[in-house]
Short mmCIF file of N, CA and C in Angstrom, two decimals:
data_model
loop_
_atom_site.label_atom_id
_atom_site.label_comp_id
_atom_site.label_asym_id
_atom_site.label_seq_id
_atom_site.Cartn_x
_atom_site.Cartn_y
_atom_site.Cartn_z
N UNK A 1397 72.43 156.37 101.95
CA UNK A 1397 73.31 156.00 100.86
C UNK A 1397 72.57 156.09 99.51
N UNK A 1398 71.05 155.86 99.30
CA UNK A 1398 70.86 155.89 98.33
C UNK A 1398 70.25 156.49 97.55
N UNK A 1399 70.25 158.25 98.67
CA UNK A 1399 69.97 159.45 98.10
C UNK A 1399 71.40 160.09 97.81
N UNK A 1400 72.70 159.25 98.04
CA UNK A 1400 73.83 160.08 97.34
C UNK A 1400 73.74 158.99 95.40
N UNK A 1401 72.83 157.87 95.41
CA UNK A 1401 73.54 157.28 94.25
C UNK A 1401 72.02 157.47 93.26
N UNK A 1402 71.40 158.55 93.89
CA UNK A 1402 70.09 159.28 92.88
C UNK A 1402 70.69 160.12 92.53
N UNK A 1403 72.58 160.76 92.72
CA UNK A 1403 72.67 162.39 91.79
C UNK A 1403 72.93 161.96 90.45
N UNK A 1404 73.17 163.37 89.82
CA UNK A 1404 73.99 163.11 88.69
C UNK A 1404 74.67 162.14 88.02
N UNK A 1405 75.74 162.26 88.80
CA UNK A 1405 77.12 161.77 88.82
C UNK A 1405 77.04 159.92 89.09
N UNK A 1406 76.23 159.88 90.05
CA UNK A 1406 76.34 158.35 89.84
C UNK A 1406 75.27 157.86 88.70
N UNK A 1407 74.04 158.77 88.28
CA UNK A 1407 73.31 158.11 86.98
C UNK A 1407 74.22 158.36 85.82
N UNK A 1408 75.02 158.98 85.49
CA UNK A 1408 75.83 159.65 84.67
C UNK A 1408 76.84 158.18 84.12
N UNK A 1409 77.04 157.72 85.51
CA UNK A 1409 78.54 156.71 85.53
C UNK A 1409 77.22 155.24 85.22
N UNK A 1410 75.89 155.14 85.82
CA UNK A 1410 74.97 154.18 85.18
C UNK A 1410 74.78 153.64 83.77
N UNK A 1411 74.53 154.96 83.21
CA UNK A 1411 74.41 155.36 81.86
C UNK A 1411 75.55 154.97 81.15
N UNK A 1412 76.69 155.63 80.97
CA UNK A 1412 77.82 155.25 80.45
C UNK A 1412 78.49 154.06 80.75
N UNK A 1413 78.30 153.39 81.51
CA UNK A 1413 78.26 151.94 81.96
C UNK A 1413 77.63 150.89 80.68
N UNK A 1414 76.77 151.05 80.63
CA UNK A 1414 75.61 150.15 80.26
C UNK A 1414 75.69 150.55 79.08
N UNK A 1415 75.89 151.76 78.24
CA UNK A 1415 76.51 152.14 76.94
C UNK A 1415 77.45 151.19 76.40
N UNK A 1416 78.34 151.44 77.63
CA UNK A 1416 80.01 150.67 77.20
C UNK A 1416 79.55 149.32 76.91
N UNK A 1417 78.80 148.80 77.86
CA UNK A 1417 78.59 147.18 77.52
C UNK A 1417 77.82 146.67 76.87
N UNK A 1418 76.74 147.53 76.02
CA UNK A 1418 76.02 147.07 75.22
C UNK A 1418 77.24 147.25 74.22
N UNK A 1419 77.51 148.10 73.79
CA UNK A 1419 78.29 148.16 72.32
C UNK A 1419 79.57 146.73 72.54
N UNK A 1420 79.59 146.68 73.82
CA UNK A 1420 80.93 145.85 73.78
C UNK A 1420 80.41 143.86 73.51
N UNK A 1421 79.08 144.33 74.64
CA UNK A 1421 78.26 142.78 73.97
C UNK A 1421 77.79 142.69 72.16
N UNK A 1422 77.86 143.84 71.54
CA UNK A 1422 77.29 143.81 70.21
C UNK A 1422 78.38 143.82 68.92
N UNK A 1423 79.86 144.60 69.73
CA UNK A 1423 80.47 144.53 68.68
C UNK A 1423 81.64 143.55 68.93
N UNK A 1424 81.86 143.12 70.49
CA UNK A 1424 82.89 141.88 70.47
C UNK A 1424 82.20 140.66 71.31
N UNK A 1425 81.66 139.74 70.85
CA UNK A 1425 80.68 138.47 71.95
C UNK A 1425 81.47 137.71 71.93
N UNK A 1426 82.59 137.50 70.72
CA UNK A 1426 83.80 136.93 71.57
C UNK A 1426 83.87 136.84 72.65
N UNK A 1427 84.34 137.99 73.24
CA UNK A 1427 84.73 137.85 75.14
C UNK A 1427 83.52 137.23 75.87
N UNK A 1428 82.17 137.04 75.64
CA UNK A 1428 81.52 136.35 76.38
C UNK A 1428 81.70 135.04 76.77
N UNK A 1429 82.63 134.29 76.21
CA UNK A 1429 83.40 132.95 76.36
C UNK A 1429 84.19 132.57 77.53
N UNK A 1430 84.30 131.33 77.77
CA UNK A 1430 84.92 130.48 78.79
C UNK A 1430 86.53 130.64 77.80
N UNK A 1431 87.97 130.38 79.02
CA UNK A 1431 88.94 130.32 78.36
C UNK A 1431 89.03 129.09 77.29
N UNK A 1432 88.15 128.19 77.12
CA UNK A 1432 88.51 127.20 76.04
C UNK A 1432 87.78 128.02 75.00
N UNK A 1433 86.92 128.83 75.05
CA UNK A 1433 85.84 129.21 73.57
C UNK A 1433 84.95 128.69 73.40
N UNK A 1434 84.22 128.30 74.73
CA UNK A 1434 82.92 127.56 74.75
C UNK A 1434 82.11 128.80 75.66
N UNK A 1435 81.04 128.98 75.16
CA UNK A 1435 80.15 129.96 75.57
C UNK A 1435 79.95 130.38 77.35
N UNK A 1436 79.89 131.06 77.33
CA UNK A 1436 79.08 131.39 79.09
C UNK A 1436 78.15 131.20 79.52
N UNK A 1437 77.41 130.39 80.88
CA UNK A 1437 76.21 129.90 80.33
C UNK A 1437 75.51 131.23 80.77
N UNK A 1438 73.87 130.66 80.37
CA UNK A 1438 72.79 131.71 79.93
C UNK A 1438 72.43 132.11 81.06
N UNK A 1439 72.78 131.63 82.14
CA UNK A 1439 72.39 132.28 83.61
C UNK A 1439 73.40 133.43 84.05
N UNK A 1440 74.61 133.38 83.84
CA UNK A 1440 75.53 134.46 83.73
C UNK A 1440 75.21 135.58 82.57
N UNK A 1441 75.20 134.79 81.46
CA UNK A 1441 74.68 135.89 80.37
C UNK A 1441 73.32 136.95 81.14
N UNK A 1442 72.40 135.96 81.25
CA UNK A 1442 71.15 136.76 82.06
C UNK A 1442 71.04 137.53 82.96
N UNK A 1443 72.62 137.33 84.04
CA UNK A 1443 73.26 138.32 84.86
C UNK A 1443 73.46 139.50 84.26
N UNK A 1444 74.40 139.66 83.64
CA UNK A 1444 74.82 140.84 82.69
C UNK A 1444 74.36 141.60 81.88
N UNK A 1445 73.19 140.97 81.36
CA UNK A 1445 71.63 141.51 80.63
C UNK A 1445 71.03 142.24 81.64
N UNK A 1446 70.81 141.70 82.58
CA UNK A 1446 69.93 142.34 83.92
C UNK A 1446 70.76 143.43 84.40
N UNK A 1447 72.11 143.65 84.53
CA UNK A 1447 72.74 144.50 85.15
C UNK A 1447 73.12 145.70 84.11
N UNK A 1448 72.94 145.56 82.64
CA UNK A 1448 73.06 146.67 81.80
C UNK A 1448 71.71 147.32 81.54
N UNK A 1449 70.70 146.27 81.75
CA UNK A 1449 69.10 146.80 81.82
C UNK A 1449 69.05 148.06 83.26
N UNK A 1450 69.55 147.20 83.90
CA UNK A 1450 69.24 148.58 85.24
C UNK A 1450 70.24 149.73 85.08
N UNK A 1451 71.52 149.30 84.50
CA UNK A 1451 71.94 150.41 84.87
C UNK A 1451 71.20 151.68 83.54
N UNK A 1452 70.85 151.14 82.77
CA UNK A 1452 70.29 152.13 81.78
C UNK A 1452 68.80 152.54 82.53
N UNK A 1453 68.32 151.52 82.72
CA UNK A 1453 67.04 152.64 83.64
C UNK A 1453 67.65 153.49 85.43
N UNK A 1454 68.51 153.04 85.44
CA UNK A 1454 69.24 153.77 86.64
C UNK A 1454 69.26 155.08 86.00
N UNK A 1455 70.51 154.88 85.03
CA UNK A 1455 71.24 156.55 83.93
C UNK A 1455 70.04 157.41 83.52
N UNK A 1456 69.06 156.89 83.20
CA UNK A 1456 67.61 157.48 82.37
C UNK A 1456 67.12 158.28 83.71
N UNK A 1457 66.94 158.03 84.33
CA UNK A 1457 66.48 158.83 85.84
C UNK A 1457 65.69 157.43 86.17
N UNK A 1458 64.96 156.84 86.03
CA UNK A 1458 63.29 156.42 86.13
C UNK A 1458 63.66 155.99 87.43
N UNK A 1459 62.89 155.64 88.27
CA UNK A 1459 62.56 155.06 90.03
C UNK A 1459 61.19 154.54 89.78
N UNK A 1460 61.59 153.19 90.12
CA UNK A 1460 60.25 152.42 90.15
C UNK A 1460 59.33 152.80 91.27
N UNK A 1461 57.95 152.57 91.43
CA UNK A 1461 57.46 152.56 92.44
C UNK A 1461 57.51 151.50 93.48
N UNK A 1462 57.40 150.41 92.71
CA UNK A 1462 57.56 149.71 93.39
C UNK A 1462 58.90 149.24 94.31
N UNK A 1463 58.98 148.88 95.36
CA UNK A 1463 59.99 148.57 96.60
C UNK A 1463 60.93 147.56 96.01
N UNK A 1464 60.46 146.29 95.64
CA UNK A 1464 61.17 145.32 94.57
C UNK A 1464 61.68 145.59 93.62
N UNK A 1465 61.34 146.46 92.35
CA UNK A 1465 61.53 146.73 91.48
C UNK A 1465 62.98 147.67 91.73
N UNK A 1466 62.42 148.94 92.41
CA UNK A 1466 63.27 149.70 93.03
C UNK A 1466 64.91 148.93 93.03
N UNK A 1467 64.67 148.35 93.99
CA UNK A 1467 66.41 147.48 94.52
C UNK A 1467 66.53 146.68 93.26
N UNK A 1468 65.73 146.21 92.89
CA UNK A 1468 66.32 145.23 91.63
C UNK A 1468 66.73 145.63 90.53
N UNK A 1469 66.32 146.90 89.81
CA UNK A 1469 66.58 147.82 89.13
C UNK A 1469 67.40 149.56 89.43
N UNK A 1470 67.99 149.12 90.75
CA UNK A 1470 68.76 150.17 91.24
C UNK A 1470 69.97 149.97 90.62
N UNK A 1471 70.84 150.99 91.63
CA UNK A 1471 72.16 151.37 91.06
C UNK A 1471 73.06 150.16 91.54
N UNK A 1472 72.78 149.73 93.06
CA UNK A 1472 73.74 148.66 93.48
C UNK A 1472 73.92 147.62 92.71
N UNK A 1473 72.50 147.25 92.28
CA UNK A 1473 72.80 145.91 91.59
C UNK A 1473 73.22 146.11 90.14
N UNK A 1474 72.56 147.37 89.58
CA UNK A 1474 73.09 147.17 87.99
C UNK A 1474 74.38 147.55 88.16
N UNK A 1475 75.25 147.93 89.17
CA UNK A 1475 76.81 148.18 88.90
C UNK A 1475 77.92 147.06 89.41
N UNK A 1476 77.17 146.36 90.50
CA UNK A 1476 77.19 145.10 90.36
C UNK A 1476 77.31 144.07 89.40
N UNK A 1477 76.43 143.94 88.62
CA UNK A 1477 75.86 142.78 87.75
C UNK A 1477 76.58 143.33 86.61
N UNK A 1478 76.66 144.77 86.25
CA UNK A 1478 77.65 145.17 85.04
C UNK A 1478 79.50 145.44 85.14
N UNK A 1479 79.78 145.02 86.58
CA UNK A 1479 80.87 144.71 86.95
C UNK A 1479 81.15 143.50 86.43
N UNK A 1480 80.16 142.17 86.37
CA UNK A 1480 80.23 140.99 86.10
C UNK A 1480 80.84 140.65 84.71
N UNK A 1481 80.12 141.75 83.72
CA UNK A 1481 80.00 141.74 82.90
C UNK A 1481 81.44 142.05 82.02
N UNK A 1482 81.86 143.23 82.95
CA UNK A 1482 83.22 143.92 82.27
C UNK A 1482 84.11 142.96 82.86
N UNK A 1483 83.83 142.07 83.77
CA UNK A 1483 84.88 141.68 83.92
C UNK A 1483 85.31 140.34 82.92
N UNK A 1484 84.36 139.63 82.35
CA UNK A 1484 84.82 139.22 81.46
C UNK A 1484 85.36 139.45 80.26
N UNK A 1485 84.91 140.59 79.64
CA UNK A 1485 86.02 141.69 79.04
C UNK A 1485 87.28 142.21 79.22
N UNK A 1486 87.60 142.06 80.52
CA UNK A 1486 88.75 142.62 80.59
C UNK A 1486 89.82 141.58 80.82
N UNK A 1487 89.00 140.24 81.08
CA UNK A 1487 89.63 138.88 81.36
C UNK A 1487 90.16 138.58 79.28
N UNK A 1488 89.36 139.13 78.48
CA UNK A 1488 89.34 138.54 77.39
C UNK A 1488 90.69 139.30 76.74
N UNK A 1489 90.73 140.83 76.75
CA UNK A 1489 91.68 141.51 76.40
C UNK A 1489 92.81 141.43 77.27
#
């Protein structure tokens, strides 16, 4: 499985991922909010940080050497963790 999510096409969809949600954490942080308008806490935030970090070193090509690094900075989790992310965005709009 995770010599089909080293092609193109899935660093491609990494990349543009993690694009979308930086600009979307930078130009609306609004949506990072609870439905009253009290913030998200920083452990979720730190989720979503972590999951736009990988998916941009996912999109970039890079492969850690290391085994840990690897999975933690792979594709599963940064599309994962940047799922987290959009989904409070899409909860907001």
């Amino acid at each position: 499985m995770m010599a089909a999510l080293d092609r193109g096409w899935a660093r491609g969809i990494s990349l543009v991922t993690a694009i979308t949600l930086m600009l979307l954490v930078t130009l609306f942080p609004r949506a990072l909010t609870t439905p009253d308008g009290s913030p998200i806490s920083h452990g979720v935030l730190t989720l979503i940080m972590w999951g736009m970090s990988a998916g941009f070193v996912h999109g970039v090509g890079f492969v850690p050497r290391n085994r840990v690094l690897r999975v933690l900075l792979g594709p599963v989790v940064a599309w994962l963790l940047m799922g987290v992310g959009l989904f409070f965005y899409i909860r907001y709009f």
